[in-house]
Short mmCIF file of C-alpha atoms and ligand atoms in Angstrom, two decimals:
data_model
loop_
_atom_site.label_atom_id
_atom_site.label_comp_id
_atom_site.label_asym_id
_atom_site.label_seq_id
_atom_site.Cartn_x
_atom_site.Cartn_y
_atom_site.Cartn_z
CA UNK W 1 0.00 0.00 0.00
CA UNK W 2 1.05 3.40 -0.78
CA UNK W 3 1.86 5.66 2.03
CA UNK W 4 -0.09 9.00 1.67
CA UNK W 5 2.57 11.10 3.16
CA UNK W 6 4.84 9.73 0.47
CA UNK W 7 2.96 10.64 -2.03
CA UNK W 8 5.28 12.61 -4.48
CA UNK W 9 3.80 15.57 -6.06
CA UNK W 10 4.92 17.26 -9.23
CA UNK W 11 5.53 20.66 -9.80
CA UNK W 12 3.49 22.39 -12.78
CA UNK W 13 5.94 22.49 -15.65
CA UNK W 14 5.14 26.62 -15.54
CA UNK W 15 5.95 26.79 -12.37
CA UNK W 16 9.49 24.97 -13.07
CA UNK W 17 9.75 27.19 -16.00
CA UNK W 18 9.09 30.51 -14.17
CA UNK W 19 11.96 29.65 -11.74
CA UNK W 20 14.45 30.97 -14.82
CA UNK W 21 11.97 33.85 -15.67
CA UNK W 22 14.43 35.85 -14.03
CA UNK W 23 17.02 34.95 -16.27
CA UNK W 24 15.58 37.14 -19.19
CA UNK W 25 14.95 40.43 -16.92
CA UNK W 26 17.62 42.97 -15.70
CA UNK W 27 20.05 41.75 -13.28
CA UNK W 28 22.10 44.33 -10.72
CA UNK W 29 24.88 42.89 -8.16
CA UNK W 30 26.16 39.95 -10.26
CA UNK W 31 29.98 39.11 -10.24
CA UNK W 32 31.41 39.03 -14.05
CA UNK W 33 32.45 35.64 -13.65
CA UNK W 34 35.71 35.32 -16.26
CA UNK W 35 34.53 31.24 -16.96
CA UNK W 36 30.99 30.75 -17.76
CA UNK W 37 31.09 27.18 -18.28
CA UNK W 38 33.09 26.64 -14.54
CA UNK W 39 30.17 28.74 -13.47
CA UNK W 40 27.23 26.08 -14.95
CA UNK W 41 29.48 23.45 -13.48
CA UNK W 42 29.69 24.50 -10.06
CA UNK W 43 25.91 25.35 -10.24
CA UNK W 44 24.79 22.30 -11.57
CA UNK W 45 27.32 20.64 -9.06
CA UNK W 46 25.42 22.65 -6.20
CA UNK W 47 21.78 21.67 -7.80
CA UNK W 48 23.08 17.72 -7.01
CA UNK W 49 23.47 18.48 -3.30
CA UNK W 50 21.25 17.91 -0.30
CA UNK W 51 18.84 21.07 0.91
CA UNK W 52 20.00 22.94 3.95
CA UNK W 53 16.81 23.61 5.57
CA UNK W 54 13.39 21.30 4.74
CA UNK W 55 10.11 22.74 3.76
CA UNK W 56 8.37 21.88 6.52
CA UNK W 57 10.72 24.13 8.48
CA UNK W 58 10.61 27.35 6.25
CA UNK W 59 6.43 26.33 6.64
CA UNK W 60 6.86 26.55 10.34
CA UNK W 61 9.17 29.88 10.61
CA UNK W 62 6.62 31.50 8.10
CA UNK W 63 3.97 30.85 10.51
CA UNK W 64 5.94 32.16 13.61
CA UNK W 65 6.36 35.46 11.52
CA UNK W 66 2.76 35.94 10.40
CA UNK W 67 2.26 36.02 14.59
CA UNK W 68 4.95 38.37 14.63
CA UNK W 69 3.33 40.53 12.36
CA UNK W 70 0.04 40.72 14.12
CA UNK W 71 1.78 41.55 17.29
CA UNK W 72 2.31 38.31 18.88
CA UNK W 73 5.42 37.50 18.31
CA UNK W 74 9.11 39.59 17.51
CA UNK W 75 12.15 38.54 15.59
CA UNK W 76 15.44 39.00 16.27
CA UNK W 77 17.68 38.68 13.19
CA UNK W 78 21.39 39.08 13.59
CA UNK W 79 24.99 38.14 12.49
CA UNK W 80 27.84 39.29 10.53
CA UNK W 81 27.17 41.80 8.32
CA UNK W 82 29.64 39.57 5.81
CA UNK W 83 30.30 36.02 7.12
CA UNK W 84 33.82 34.62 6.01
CA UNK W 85 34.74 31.12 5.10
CA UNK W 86 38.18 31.90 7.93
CA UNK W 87 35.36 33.12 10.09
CA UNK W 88 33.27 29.65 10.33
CA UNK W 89 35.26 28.39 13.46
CA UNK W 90 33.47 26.75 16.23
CA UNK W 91 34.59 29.40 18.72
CA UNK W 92 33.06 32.49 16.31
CA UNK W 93 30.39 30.28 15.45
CA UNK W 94 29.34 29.74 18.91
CA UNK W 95 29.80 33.36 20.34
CA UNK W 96 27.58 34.43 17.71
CA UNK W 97 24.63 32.00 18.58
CA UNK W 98 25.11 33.06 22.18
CA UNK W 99 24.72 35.97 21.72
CA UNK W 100 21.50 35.94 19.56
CA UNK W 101 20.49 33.79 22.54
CA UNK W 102 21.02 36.09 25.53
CA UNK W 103 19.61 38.60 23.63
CA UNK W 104 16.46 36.79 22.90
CA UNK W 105 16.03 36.02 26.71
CA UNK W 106 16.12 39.83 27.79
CA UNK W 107 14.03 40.75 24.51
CA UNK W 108 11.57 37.63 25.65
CA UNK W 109 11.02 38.84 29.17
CA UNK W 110 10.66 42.88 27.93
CA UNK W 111 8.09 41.99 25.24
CA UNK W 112 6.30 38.83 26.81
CA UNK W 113 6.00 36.78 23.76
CA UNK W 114 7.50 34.69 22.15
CA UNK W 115 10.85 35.61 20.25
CA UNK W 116 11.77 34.34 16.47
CA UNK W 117 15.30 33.54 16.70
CA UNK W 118 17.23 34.33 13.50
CA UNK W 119 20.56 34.28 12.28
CA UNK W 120 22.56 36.25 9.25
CA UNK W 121 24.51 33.36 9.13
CA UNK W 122 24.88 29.86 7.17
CA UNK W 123 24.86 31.83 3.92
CA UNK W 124 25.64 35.33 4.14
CA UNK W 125 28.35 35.11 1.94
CA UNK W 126 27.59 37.64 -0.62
CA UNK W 127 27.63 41.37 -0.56
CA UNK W 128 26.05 43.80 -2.58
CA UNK W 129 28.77 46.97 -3.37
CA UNK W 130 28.60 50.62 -4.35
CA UNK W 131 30.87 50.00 -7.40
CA UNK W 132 31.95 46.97 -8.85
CA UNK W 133 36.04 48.02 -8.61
CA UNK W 134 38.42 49.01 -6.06
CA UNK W 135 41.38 51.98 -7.00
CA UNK W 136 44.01 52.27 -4.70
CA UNK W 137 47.06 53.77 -5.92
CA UNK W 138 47.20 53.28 -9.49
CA UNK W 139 45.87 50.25 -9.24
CA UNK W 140 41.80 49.22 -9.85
CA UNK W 141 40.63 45.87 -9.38
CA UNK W 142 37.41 44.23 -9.33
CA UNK W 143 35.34 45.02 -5.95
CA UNK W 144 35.43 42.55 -3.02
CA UNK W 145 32.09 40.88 -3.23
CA UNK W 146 31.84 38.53 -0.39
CA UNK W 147 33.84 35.08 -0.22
CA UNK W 148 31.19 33.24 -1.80
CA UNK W 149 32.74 35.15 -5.05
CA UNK W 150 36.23 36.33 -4.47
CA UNK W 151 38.67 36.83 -2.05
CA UNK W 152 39.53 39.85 0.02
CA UNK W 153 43.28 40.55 -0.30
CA UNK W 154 44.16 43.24 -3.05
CA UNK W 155 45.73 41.34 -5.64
CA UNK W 156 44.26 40.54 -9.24
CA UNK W 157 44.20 37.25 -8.28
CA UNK W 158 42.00 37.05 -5.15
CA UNK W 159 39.79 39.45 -7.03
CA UNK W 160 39.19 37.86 -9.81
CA UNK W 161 35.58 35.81 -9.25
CA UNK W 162 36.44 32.37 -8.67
CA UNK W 163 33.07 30.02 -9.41
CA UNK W 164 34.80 26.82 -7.06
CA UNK W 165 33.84 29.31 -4.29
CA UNK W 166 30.22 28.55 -5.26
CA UNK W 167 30.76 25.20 -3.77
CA UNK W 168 32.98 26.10 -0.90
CA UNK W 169 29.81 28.32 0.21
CA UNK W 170 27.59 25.34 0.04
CA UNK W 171 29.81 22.96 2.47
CA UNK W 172 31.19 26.46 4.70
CA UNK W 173 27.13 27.02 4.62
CA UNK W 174 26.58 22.93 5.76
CA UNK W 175 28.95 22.96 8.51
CA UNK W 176 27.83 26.19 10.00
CA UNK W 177 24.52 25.26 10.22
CA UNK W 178 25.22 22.07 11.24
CA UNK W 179 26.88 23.49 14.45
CA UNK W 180 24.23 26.29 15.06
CA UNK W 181 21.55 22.63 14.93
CA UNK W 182 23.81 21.08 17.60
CA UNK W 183 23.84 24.13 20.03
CA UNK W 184 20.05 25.03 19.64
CA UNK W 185 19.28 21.38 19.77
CA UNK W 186 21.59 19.91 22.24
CA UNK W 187 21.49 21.53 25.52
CA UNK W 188 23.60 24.56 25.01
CA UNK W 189 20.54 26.57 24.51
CA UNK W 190 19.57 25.60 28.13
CA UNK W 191 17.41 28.81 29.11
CA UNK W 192 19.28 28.77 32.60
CA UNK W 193 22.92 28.79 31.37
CA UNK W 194 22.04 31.08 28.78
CA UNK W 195 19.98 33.71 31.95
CA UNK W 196 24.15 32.90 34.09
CA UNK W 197 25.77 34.13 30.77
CA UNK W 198 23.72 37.41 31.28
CA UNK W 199 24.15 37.56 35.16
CA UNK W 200 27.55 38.33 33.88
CA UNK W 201 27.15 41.13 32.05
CA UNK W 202 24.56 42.74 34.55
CA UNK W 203 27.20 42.14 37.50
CA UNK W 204 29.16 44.87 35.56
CA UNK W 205 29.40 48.03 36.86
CA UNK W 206 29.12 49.70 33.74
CA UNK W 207 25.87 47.55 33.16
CA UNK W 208 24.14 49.40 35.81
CA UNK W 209 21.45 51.17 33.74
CA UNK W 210 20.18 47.80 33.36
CA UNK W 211 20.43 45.93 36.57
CA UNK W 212 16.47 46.40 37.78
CA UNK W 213 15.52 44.07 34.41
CA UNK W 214 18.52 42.12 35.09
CA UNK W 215 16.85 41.47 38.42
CA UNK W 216 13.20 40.81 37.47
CA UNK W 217 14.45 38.32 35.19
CA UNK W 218 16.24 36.65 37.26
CA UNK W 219 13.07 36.37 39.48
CA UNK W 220 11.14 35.17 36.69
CA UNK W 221 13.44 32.24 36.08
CA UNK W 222 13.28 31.03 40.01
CA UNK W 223 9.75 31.55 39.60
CA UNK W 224 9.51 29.10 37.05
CA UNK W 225 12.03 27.09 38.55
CA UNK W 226 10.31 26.31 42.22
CA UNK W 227 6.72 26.12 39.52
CA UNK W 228 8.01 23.51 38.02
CA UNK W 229 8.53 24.68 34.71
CA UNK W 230 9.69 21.81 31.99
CA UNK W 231 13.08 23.22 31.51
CA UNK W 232 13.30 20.00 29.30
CA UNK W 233 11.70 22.08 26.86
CA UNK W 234 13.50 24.99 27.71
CA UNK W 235 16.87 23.22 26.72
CA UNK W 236 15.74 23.73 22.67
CA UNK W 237 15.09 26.51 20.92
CA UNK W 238 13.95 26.72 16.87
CA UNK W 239 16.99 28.72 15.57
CA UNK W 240 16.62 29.82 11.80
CA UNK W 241 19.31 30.49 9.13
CA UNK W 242 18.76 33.47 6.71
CA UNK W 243 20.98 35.73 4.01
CA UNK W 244 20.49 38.05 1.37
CA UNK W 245 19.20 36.43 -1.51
CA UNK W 246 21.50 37.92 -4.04
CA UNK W 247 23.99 35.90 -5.24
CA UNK W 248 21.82 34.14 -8.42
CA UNK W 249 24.17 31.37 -9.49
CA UNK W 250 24.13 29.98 -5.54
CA UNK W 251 20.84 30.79 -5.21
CA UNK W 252 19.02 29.22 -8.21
CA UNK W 253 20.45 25.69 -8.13
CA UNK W 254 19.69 25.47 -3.98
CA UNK W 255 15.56 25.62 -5.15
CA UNK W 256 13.78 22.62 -5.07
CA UNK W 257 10.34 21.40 -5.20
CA UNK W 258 8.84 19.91 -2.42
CA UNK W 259 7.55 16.64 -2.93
CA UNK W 260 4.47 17.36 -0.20
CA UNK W 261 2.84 20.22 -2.12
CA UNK W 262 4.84 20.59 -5.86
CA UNK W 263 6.03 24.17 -4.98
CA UNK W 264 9.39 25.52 -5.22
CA UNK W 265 11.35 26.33 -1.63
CA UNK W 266 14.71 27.83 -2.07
CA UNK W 267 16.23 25.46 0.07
CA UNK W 268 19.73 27.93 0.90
CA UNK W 269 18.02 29.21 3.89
CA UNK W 270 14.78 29.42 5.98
CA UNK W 271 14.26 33.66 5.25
CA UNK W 272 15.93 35.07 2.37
CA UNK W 273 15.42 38.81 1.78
CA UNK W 274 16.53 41.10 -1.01
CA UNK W 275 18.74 43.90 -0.51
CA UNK W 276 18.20 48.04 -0.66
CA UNK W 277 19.96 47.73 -4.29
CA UNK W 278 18.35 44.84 -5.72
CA UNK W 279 14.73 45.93 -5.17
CA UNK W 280 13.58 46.52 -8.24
CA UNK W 281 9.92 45.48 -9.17
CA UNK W 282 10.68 44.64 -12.35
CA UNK W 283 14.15 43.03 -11.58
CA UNK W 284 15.61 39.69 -11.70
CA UNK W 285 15.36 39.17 -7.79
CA UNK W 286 12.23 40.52 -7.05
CA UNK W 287 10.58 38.10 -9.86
CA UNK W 288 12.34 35.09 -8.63
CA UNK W 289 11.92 35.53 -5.03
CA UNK W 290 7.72 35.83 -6.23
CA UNK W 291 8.12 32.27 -6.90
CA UNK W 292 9.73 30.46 -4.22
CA UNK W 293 7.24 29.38 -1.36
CA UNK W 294 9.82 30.89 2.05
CA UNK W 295 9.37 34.02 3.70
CA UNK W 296 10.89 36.48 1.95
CA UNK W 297 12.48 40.21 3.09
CA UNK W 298 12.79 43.08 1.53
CA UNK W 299 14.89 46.06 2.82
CA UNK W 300 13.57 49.59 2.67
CA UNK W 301 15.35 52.87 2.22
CA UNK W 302 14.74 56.21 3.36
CA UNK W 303 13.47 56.91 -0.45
CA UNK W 304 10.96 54.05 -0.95
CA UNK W 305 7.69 55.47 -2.26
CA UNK W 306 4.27 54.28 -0.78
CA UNK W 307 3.49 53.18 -4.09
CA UNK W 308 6.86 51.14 -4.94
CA UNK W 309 6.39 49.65 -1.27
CA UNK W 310 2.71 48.75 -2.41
CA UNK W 311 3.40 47.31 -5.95
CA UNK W 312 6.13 45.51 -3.90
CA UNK W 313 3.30 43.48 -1.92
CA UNK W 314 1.14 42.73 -4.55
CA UNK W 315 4.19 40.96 -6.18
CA UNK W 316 5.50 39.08 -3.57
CA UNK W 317 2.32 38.60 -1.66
CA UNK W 318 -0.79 38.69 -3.89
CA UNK W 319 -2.28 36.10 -1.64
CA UNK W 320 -1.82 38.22 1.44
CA UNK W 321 -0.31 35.48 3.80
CA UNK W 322 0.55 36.10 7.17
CA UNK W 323 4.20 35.99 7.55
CA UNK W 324 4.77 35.59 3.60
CA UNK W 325 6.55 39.38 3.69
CA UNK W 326 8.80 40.87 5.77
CA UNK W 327 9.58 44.44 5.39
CA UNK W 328 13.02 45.34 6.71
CA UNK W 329 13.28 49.14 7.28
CA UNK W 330 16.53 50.77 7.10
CA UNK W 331 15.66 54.39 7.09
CA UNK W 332 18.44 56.54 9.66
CA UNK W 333 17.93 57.48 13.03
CA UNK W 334 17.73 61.04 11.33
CA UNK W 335 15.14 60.48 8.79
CA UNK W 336 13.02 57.36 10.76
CA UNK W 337 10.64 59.35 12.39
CA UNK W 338 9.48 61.19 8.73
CA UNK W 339 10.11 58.56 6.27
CA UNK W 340 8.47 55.33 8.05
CA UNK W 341 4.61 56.63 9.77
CA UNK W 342 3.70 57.81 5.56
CA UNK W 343 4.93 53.59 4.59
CA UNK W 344 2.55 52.53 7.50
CA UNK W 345 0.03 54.64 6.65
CA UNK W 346 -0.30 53.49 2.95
CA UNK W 347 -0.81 50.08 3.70
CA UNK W 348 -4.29 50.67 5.31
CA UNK W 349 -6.61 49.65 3.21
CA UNK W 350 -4.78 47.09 1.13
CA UNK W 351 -5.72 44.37 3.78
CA UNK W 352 -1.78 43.60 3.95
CA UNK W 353 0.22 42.39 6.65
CA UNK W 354 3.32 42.11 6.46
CA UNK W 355 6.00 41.90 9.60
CA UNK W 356 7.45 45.35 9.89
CA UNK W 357 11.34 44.81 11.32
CA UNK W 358 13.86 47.47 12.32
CA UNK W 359 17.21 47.45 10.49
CA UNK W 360 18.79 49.82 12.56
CA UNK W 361 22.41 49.75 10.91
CA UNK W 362 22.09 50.35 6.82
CA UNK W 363 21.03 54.06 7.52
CA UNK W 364 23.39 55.07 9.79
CA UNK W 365 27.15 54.22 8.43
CA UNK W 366 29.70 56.99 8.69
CA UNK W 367 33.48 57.30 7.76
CA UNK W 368 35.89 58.32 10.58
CA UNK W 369 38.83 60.70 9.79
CA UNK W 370 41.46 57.82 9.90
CA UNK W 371 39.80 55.60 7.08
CA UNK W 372 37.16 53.28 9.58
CA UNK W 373 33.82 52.78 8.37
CA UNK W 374 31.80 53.02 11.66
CA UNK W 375 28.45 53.67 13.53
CA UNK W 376 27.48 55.12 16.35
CA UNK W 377 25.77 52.85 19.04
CA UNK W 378 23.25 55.67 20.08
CA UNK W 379 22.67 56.47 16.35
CA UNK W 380 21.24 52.25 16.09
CA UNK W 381 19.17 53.06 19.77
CA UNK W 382 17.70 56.09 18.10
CA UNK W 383 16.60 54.72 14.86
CA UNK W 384 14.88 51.58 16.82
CA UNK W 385 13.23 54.28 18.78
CA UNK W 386 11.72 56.12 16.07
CA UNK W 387 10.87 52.54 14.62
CA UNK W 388 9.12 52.16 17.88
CA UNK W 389 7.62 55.59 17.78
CA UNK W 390 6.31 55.71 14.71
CA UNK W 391 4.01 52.10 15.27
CA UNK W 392 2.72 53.40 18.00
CA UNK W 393 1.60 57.05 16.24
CA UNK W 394 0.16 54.86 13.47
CA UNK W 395 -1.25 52.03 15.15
CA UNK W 396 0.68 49.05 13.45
CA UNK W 397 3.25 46.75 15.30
CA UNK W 398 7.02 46.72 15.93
CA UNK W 399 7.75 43.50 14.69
CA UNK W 400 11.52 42.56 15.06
CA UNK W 401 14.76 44.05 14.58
CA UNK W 402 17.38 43.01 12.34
CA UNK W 403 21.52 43.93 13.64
CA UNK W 404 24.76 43.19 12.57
CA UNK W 405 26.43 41.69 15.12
CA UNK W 406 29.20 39.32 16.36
CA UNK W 407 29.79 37.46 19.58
CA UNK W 408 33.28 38.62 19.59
CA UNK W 409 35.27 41.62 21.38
CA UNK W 410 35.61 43.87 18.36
CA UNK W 411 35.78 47.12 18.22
CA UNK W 412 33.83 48.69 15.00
CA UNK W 413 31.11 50.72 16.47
CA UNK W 414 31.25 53.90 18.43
CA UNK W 415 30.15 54.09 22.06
CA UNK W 416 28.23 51.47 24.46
CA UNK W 417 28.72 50.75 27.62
CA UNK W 418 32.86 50.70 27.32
CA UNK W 419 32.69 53.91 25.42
CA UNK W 420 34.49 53.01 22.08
CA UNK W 421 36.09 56.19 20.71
CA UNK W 422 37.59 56.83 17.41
CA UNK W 423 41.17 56.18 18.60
CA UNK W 424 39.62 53.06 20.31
CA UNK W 425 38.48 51.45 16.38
CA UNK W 426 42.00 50.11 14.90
CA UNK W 427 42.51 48.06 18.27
CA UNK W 428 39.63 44.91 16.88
CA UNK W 429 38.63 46.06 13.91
CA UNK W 430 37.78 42.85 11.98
CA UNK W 431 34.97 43.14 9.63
CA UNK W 432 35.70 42.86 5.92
CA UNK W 433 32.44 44.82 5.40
CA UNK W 434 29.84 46.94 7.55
CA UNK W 435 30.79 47.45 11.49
CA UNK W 436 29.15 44.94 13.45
CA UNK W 437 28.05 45.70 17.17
CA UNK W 438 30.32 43.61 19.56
CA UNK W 439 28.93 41.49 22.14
CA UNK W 440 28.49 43.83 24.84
CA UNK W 441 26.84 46.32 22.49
CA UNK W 442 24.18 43.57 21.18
CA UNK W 443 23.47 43.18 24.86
CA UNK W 444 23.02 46.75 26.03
CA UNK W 445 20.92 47.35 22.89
CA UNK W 446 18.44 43.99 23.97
CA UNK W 447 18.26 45.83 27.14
CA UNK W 448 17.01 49.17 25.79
CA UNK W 449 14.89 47.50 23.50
CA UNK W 450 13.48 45.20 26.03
CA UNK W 451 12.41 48.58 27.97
CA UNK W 452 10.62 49.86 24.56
CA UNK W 453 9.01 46.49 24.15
CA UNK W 454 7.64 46.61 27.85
CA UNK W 455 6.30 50.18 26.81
CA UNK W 456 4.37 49.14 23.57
C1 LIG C 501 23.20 44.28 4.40
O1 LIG C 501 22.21 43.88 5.03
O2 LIG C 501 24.37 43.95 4.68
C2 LIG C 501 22.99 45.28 3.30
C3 LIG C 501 23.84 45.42 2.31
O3 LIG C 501 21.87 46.00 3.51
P1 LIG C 501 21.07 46.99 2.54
O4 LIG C 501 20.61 46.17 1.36
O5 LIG C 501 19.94 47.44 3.42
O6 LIG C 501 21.99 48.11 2.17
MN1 LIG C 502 25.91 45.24 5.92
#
C-alpha cells in the first residue's frame, strides 16, 4: 500500500519554468564571472546536493512570523554583516549564537511573547557593493564581493571571481549550520545557562542602567524554577538560518520542489530577503523571489515610495499570507521618524500584513577621519526608537529588529557601555564589510529594547 505522506507531487511544468523567468529580466549585483562554463558546473554541481533547511521548516518559521506581524510575536535577526569562510570556526560560530540567545532572553522577558530567533549566518556570503572596482594607488581591481565570489586581499588574483567558491559556500554554509543545529538542539541553549551568561554582564558596573531588568528576570526564572517549569523544553530553541538572496548562481540551483505540495522552496536558507539595491519590481530578484514558497524580506530605504512599497506586496504577496513578507526598514535614526509613519500609513486599506522589522544599521554608516567605516551605538538606539515611535503614532506593530552583530570583542562601532572612541576602532577592527556591534553592544541594545518592548 502506498503511504499517503509519500505521495510525491509534481511541480506544474510553468511553475518549473518561471523559476528561470528571471534569467531574461535585468540583473544588478552579479559578479562578471571570467569562466561561464566553470560557473554552470559548479551550479549544476550545487543543484546535485542535499537542501540545507526542509520545507516543513521554512512552513513553520513562516507561521511564527505571520504572529509576529500581528503583534504576537518579535524577531530578532542578527549576524555578521559579511560572514567569512576563515570566520566559520566553532569558537566564532558559537559566540555568535550566544549571543543571539542572551539577547532573545532579555528581549523575551521585555516583550512577553515569544521571540523568532534568527541568524545572518549559514549563507551570508555575498555582498552587494557601491561599485563593482576598487582603485588604490594606481591600481583598480574588481570590488570585493563577499567570499562566496572572491577573495579579500588586493591582488588581481583574489579578485578575480572564482566560481569553485560557489561550492565552498555550500559545504562552509553545511557545517555552519550544522553546528548552530547542535547548540540550539543539544542543551547549550539551556534557558538557565544562557539567563548565568547574562548575570555576567549585569554584575558589571558599567551595566548598571540595566540591573532592575537584570533582576526581574532573574526572578522570573526562580519563579519558574520552584513552579516547576519543563526546563526540558527549555533546553531547545527553533533557531533559523537566513541571508540576502543575491547571489543568483548559488541561489538558483539550492531551489527545489517539495515533494508534499509541488512548490518551489529555495532550500539555501529558511528567510531570504533582497537587498536596498536589488529591489527593483521589475528586476531579476524581485521576480524570482515571487516564486519560491519561504518568507521572503525586503529592505527599505529612506526613499521608498508608498506606491513602490505597495506594488512591492502585490508581487511578492498577492495572496496576502501572514508571515509571507517581511519588510526590513533601514531608514536613519535622522530620517526614521518622517520617512516610516507615511509607509505605515499606505498600507491601510490594502488588507496587507506584512511583519514590519527594524534594520537599525544600513542608515546610519559613517566614515571616521582615519579611514574606519563606523556607527554610532546611540545612532542604532535612536533609529529603533523612532521605529518604535512611529508604530505606535500609526497604530501598526514593531515587529523585530534586524543587527549586525558578532559574539566577539571587536571594536567597529562607536560608544556602548565601554565607550568606544575613534582612537579606540583600529585596536579589533575585523569586519571585511559593515561594522558589526560587539557582544556587549548587542546586549546593552536587547536591554534598551526590552524597555521599549515593555512600553508598547
Ligand atoms: C546588508 O544587510 O548587509 C545590506 C547590504 O543591507 P542593505 O541592502 O539594506 O543596504
Ligand atoms: Mn551590511
Amino acid at each position: 500500500m502506498v503511504d499517503p505522506s509519500e505521495q510525491v507531487v509534481l511541480a506544474d511544468p510553468a511553475v518549473i519554468a518561471g523559476l528561470d523567468y528571471w534569467r531574461e529580466l535585468p540583473i544588478k549585483q552579479q559578479p562578471s564571472w571570467p569562466d561561464a562554463a566553470a560557473v554552470a558546473a559548479a551550479s549544476k554541481q550545487i543543484a546535485s546536493f542535499p537542501p540545507l533547511v526542509f520545507a516543513g521548516e521554512v512552513d513553520d518559521l513562516r507561521e511564527k512570523l505571520g504572529r509576529a506581524a500581528s503583534g504576537n510575536a518579535f524577531l530578532l535577526q542578527g549576524g555578521d554583516c559579511a560572514e567569512t569562510f576563515a570566520g566559520a570556526t566553532a569558537e566564532q560560530i558559537k559566540n555568535r549564537v550566544k549571543t543571539i540567545l542572551q539577547m532573545a532572553v532579555v528581549l523575551t522577558y521585555g516583550a512577553s511573547m515569544p521571540i523568532v530567533k534568527m541568524g545572518r549566518m549559514a549563507g551570508q556570503f555575498a555582498k552587494p557593493r557601491s561599485t563593482d572596482t576598487e582603485t588604490r594607488g594606481d591600481v583598480t581591481l574588481p570590488a570585493y564581493r563577499g567570499d562566496i565570489v572572491n577573495g579579500y586581499d588586493f591582488t588581481a588574483e583574489a579578485r578575480t571571481p572564482d566560481p569553485s567558491r560557489l561550492v565552498q559556500g555550500y559545504h562552509t554554509a553545511v557545517s555552519t549550520l550544522n553546528l548552530v543545529r547542535a547548540f540550539t538542539q543539544g542543551g547549550f541553549a539551556d534557558l538557565r545557562q544562557v539567563h548565568s551568561w547574562n548575570k555576567g554582564f549585569a554584575a558589571n558596573p558599567a551595566n548598571k542602567r540595566y540591573e532592575i531588568l537584570a533582576r526581574d528576570i532573574d526572578r522570573a526564572i526562580k519563579f519558574m524554577e520552584a513552579a516547576g517549569a519543563d526546563f526540558d523544553e527549555l533546553r531547545r530553541v527553533d533557531f533559523y538560518a537566513s541571508h540576502e538572496g543575491l547571489l543568483m548562481d548559488y541561489e538558483r540551483p539550492m531551489t527545489r520542489i517539495d515533494s508534499r505540495t509541488g512548490t518551489p522552496y529555495n532550500t539555501s536558507a529558511h528567510f531570504l530577503w533582497v537587498g536596498e539595491r536589488t529591489r527593483d519590481l521589475d528586476g531579476a530578484h524581485i521576480d524570482y523571489f515571487s516564486r519560491v514558497r519561504n518568507p521572503i524580506g525586503v529592505k527599505l530605504g529612506p526613499t521608498t515610495s508608498p506606491d513602490d512599497m505597495l506594488r512591492l506586496i502585490d508581487k511578492l504577496d498577492p495572496d496576502r499570507e501572514p508571515g509571507r513578507l517581511t519588510f526590513i526598514t533601514r531608514m536613519g535614526a535622522g530620517k526614521v521618524r518622517d520617512a516610516l509613519p507615511p509607509l505605515l500609513e499606505a498600507i491601510k486599506g490594502h488588507e496587507a500584513t506584512p511583519l514590519w522589522v527594524s534594520d537599525p544599521m544600513h542608515g546610519n554608516g559613517l566614515t571616521t577621519s582615519t579611514g574606519y567605516k563606523t556607527r554610532r551605538f546611540d545612532d542604532v538606539v535612536d533609529e529603533v526608537k523612532g521605529f518604535f515611535e512611529a508604530h505606535r503614532a500609526v497604530g501598526t506593530h514593531p515587529g523585530g529588529i534586524h543587527i549586525e552583530l558578532t559574539g566577539d570583542d571587536v571594536t567597529e562601532c562607536l560608544g556602548g557601555s565601554e565607550h568606544i572612541d575613534e582612537a579606540t576602532l583600529a585596536t579589533k577592527y575585523e569586519s571585511l564589510c559593515d561594522p558589526r556591534l560587539n557582544h556587549k553592544q548587542s546586549l546593552e541594545l536587547a536591554f534598551l529594547v526590552a524597555e521599549e518592548l515593555a512600553a508598547v
